[in-house]
Tab-separated table of C-alpha atoms and ligand atoms in Angstrom:
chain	number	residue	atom	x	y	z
A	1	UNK	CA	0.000	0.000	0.000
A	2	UNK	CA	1.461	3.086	-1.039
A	3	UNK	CA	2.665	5.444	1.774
A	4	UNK	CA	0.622	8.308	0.864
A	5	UNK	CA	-2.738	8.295	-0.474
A	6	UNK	CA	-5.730	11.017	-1.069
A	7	UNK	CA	-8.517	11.042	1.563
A	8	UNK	CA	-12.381	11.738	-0.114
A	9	UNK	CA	-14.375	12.448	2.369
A	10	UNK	CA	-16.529	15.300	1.798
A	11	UNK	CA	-15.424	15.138	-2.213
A	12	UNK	CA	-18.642	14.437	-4.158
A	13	UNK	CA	-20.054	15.258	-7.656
A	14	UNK	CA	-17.552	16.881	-10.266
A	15	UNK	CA	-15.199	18.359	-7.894
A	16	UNK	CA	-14.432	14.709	-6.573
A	17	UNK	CA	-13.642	13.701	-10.244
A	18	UNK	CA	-11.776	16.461	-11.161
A	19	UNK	CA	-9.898	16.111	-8.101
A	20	UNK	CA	-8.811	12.727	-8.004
A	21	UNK	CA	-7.999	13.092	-11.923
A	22	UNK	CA	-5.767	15.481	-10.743
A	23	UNK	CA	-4.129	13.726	-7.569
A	24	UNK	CA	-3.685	10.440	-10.171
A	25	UNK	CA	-1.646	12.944	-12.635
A	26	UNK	CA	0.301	14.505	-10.358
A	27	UNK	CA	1.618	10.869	-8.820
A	28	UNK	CA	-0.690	9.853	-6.370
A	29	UNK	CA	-1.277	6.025	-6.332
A	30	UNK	CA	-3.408	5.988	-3.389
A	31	UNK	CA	-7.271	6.473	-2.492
A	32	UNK	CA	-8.780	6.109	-0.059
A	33	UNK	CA	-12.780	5.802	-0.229
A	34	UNK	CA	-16.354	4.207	1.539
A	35	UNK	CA	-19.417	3.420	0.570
A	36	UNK	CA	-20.678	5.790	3.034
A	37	UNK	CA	-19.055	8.816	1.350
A	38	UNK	CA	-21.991	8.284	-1.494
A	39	UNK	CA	-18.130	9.326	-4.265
A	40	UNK	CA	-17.562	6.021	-5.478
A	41	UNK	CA	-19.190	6.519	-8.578
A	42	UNK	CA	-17.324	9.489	-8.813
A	43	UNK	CA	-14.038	7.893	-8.428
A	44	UNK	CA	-14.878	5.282	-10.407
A	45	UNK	CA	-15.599	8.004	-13.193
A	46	UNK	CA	-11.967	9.428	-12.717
A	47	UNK	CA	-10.441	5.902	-13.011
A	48	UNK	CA	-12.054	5.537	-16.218
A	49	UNK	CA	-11.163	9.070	-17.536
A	50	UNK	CA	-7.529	8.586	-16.299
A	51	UNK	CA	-4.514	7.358	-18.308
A	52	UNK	CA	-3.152	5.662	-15.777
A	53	UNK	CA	-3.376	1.982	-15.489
A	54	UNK	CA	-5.500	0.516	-12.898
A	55	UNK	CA	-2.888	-1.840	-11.641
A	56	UNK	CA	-0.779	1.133	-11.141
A	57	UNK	CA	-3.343	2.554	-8.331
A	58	UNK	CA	-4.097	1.107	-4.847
A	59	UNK	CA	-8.382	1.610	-3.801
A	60	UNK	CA	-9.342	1.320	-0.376
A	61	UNK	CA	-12.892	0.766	-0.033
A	62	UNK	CA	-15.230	0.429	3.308
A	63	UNK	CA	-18.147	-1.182	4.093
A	64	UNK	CA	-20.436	0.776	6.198
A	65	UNK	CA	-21.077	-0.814	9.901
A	66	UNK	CA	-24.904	-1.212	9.587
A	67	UNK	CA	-23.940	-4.124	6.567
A	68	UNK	CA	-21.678	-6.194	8.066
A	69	UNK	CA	-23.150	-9.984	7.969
A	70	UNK	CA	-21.742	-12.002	5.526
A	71	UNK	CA	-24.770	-11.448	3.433
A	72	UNK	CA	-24.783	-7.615	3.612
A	73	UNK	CA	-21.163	-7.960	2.981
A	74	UNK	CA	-21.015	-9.403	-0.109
A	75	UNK	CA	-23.753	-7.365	-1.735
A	76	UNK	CA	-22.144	-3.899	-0.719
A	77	UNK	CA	-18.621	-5.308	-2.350
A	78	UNK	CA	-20.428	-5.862	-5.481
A	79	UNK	CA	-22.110	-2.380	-5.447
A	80	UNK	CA	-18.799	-0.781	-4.588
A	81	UNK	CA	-17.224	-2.874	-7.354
A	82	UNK	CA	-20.098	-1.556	-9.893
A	83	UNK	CA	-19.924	2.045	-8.782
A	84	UNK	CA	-16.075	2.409	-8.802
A	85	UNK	CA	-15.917	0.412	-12.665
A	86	UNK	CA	-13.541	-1.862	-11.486
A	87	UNK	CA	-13.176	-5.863	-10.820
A	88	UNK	CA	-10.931	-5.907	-7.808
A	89	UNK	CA	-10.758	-3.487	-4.520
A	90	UNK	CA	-7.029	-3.604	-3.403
A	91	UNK	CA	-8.526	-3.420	0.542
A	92	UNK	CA	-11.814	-3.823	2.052
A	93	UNK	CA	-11.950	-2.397	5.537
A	94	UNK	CA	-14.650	-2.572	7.822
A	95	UNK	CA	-15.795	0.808	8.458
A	96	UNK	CA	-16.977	1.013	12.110
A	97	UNK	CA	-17.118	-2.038	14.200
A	98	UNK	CA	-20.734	-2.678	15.392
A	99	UNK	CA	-21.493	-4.789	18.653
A	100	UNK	CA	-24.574	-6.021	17.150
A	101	UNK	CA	-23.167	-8.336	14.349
A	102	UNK	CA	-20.645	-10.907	15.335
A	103	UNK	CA	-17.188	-10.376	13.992
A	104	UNK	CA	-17.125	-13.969	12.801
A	105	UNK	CA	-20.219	-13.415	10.187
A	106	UNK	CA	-17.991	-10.309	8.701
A	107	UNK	CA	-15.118	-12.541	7.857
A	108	UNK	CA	-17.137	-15.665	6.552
A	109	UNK	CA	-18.196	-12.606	3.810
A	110	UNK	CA	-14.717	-11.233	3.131
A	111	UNK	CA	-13.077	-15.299	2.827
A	112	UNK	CA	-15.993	-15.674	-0.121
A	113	UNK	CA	-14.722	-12.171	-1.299
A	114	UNK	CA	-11.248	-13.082	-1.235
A	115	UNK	CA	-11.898	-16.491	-3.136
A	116	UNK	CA	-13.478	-15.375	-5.523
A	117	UNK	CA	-10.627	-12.554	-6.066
A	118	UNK	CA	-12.789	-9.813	-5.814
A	119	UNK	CA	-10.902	-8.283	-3.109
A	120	UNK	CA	-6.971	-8.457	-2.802
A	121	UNK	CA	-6.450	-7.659	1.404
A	122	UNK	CA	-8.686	-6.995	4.147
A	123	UNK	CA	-8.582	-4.843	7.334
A	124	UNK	CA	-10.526	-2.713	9.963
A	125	UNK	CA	-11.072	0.285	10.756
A	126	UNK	CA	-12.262	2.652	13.842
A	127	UNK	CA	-10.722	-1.060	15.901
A	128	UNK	CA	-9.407	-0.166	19.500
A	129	UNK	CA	-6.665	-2.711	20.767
A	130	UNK	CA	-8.989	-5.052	22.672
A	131	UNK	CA	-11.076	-4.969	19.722
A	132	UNK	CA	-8.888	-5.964	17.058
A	133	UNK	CA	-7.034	-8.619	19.554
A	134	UNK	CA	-10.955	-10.362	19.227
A	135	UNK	CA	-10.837	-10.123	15.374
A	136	UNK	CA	-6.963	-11.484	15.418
A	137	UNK	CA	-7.729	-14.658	17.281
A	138	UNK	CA	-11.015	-15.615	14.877
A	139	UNK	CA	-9.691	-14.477	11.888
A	140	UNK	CA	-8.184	-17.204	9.294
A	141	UNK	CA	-7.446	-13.683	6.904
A	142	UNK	CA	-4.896	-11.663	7.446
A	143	UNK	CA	-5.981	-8.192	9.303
A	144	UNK	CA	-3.631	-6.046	6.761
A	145	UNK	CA	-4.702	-2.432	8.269
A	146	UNK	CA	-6.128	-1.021	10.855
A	147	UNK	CA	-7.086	2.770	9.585
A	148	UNK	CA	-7.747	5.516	12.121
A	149	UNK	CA	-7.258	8.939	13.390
A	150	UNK	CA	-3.761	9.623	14.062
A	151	UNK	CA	-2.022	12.723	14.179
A	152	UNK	CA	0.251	14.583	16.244
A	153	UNK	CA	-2.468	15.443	18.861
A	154	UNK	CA	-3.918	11.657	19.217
A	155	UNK	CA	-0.446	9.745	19.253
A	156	UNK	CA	-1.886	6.083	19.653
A	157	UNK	CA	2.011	4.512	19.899
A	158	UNK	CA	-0.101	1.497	22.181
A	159	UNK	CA	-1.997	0.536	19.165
A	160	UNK	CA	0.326	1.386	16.768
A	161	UNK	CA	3.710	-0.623	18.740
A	162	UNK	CA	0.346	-3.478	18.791
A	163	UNK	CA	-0.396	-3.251	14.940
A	164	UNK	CA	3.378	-3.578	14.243
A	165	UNK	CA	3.836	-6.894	15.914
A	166	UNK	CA	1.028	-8.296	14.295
A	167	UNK	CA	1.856	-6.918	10.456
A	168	UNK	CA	-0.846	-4.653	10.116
A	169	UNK	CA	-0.188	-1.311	8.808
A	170	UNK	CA	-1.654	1.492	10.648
A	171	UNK	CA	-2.871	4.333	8.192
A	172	UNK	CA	-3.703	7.572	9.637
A	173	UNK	CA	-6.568	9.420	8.963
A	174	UNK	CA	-7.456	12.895	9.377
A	175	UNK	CA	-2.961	12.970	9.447
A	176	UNK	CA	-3.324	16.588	9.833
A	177	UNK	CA	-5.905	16.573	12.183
A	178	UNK	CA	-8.088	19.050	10.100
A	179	UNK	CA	-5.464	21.297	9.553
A	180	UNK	CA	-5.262	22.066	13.006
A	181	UNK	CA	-0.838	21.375	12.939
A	182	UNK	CA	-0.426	24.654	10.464
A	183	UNK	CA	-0.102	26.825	13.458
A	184	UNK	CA	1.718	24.609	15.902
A	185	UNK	CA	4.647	25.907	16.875
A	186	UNK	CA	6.599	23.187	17.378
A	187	UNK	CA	6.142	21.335	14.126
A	188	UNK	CA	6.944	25.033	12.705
A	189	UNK	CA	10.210	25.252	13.975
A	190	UNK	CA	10.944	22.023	12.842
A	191	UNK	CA	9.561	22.846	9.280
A	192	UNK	CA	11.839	26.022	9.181
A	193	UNK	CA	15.023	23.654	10.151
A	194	UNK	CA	13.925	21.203	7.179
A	195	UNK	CA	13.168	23.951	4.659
A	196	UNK	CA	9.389	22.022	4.382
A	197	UNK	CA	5.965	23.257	5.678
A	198	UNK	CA	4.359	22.457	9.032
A	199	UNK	CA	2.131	19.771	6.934
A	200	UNK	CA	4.549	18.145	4.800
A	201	UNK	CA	6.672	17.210	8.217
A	202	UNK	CA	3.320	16.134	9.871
A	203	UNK	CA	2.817	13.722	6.903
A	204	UNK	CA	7.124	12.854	7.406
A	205	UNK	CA	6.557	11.645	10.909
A	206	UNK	CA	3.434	9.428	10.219
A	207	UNK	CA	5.278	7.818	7.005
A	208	UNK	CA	8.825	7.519	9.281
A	209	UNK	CA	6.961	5.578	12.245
A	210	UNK	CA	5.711	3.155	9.433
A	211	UNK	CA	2.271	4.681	8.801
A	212	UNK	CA	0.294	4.982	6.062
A	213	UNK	CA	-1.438	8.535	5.807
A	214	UNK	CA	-4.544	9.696	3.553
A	215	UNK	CA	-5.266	13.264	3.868
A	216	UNK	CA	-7.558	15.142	1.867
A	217	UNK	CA	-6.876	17.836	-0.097
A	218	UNK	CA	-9.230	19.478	-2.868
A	219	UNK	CA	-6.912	22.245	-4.303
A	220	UNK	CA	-3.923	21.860	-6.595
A	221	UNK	CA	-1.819	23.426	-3.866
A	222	UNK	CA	-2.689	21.231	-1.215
A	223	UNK	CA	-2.444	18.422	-3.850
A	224	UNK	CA	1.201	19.082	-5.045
A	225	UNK	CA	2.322	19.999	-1.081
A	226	UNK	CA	0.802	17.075	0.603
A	227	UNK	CA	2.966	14.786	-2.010
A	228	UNK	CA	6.014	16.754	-1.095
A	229	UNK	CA	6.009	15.357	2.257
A	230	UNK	CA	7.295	11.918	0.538
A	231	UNK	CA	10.933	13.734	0.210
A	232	UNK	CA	11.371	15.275	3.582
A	233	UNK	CA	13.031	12.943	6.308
A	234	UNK	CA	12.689	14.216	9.554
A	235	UNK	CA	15.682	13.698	12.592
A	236	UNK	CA	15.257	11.173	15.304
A	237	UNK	CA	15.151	14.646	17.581
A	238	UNK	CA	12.548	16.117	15.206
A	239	UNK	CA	10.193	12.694	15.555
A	240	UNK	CA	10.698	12.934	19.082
A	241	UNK	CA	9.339	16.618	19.505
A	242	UNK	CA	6.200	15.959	17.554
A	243	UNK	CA	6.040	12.133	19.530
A	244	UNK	CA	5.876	14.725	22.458
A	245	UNK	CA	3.076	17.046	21.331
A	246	UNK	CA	0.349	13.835	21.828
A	247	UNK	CA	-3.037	15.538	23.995
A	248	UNK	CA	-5.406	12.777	23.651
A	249	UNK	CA	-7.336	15.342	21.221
A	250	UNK	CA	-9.667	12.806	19.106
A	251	UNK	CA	-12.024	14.654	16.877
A	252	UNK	CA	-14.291	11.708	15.018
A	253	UNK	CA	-15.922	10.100	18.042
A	254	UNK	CA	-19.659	9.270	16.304
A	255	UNK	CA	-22.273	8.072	18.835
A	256	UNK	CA	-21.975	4.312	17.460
A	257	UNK	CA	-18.550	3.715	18.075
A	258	UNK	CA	-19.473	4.055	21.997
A	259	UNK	CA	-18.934	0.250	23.287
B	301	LIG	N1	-12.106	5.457	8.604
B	301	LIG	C1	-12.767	6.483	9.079
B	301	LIG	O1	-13.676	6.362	9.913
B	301	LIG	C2	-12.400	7.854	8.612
B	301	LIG	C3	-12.825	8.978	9.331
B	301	LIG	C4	-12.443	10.233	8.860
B	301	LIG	C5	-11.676	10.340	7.708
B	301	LIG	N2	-11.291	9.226	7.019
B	301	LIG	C6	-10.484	9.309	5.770
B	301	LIG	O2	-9.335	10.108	6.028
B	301	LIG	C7	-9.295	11.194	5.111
B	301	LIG	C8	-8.607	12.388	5.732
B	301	LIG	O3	-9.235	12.816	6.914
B	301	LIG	P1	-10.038	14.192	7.050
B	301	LIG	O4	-10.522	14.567	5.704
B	301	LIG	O5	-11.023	14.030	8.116
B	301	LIG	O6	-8.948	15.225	7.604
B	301	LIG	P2	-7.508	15.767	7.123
B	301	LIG	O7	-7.025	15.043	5.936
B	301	LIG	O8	-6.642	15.780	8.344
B	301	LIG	O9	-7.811	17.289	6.770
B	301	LIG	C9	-8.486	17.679	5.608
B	301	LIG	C10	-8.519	19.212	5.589
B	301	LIG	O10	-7.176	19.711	5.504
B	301	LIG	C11	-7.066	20.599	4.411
B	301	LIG	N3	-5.731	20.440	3.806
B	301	LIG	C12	-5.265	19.390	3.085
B	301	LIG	N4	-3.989	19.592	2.705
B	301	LIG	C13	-3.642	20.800	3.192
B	301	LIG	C14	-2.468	21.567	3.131
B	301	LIG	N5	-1.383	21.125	2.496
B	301	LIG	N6	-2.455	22.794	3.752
B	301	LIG	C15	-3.541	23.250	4.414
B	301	LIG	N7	-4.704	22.560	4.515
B	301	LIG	C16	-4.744	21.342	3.912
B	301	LIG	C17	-8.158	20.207	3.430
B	301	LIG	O11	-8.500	21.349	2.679
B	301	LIG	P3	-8.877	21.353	1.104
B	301	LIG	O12	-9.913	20.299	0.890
B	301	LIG	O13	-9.351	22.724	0.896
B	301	LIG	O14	-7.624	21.058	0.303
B	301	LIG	C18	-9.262	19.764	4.390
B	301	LIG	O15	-9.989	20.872	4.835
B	301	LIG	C19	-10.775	11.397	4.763
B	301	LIG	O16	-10.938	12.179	3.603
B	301	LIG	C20	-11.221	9.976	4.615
B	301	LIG	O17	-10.794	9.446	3.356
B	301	LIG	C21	-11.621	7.981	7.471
């Protein structure tokens, strides 16, 4: 999975597809979408337009956590597969866990995914660590990722030191926690020493602790600076200050992930 992909969430309609035409041009390999996001048809619009060849690009779908028996499971593949004009999804995630449907019922869906090659790797997302220790010991698939929030206000180095034992990759989302590290002033003294910008060395220290990180970015500017962050290597020290700035400051917590 490619380091660095493009997060969609809240791109819809003709600015989605003119954005992610624009992200696969410039060199992004990388996207990150859901069914719940109601752009897959979108994206699957900018796959066709683009000149780039499928296998070149890396699609991260999710299945939304109201859908997740077996049943439900296979049908929302197949719509995803329809919508984004494609025959394979490079990883399925679960989107949200949900108490209600047993984890075991989700798998037996994604093992009849996997067979029939419709889906090339698996993982989770929204999992805590008790949560995804359930879904290690029942699961005869490998859990490849485990996607969500990370940035340098919501450090989750338990989860994270947990995922790496295990091979799953961790990939961050909202990596730049809304925007809200463009006026730290920590991260902008280290972006002065490293002639970057504040969010370019945020996205450095996800991809240097072995993360994955999908922001989103509509404008060509964001775009083009958000793929800069790929050449900047940050200093031990300089991983270490930003390890430091960690508040606990989580800013998706939906009612249903409360279990
Ligand atoms: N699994 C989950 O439950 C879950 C939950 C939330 C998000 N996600 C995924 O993660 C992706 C990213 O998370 P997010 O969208 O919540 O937050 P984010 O990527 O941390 O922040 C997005 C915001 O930052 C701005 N931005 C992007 N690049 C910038 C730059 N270089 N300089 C200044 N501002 C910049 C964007 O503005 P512009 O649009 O104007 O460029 C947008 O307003 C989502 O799109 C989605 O794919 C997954």
């Amino acid at each position: 999975m490619p380091a660095l992909g493009l997060g969609t969430w809240k791109l819809n309609g003709a600015q989605c597809r003119h954005t992610v035409l624009n992200a696969l041009s410039m060199g992004y390999t990388h996207i990150d979408t859901a069914a719940a996001y109601d752009n897959e048809a979108d994206i699957g619009a900018a796959l066709r337009d683009s000149s780039i060849n499928r296998t070149e690009i890396f699609i991260t779908t999710k299945i939304w956590y109201d859908s997740l028996s077996s049943y439900d499971v296979e049908k929302e593949c197949c719509n995803s597969l329809q919508k984004l004009r494609t025959d394979y999804i490079d990883l399925l995630l679960i989107h949200w866990p949900n108490k209600n449907i047993p984890i075991i019922d989700t798998l037996r869906g994604f093992a009849v995914l996997f067979d029939k090659k419709l889906v090339r790797s698996f993982g989770v997302s929204n999992f805590t660590l008790p949560l995804l220790k359930e879904t290690l010991d029942v699961s005869n698939l490998p859990i490849c990722v485990n996607q969500v929030e990370f940035h340098p206000f919501l450090n989750q180095s338990e989860l994270l030191s947990y995922c790496g034992q295990n091979n799953i990759t961790v990939t961050a989302y909202a990596p730049i926690a809304r925007g809200r590290v463009l006026k730290d002033p920590v991260i902008e003294q280290i972006a002065k020493e490293c002639g970057a910008t504040t969010i370019q060395c945020c996205l450095a220290w996800l991809r240097q602790k072995g993360m994955a990180a999908i922001p989103k970015a509509s404008s060509e500017a964001h775009l083009k600076e958000n793929l800069g962050s790929l050449k900047i290597n940050l200093s031990k020290e300089q991983i270490a200050k930003i390890d430091s700035l960690d508040k606990g400051e989580r800013l998706v917590n939906p009612e249903w992930a409360k279990f």
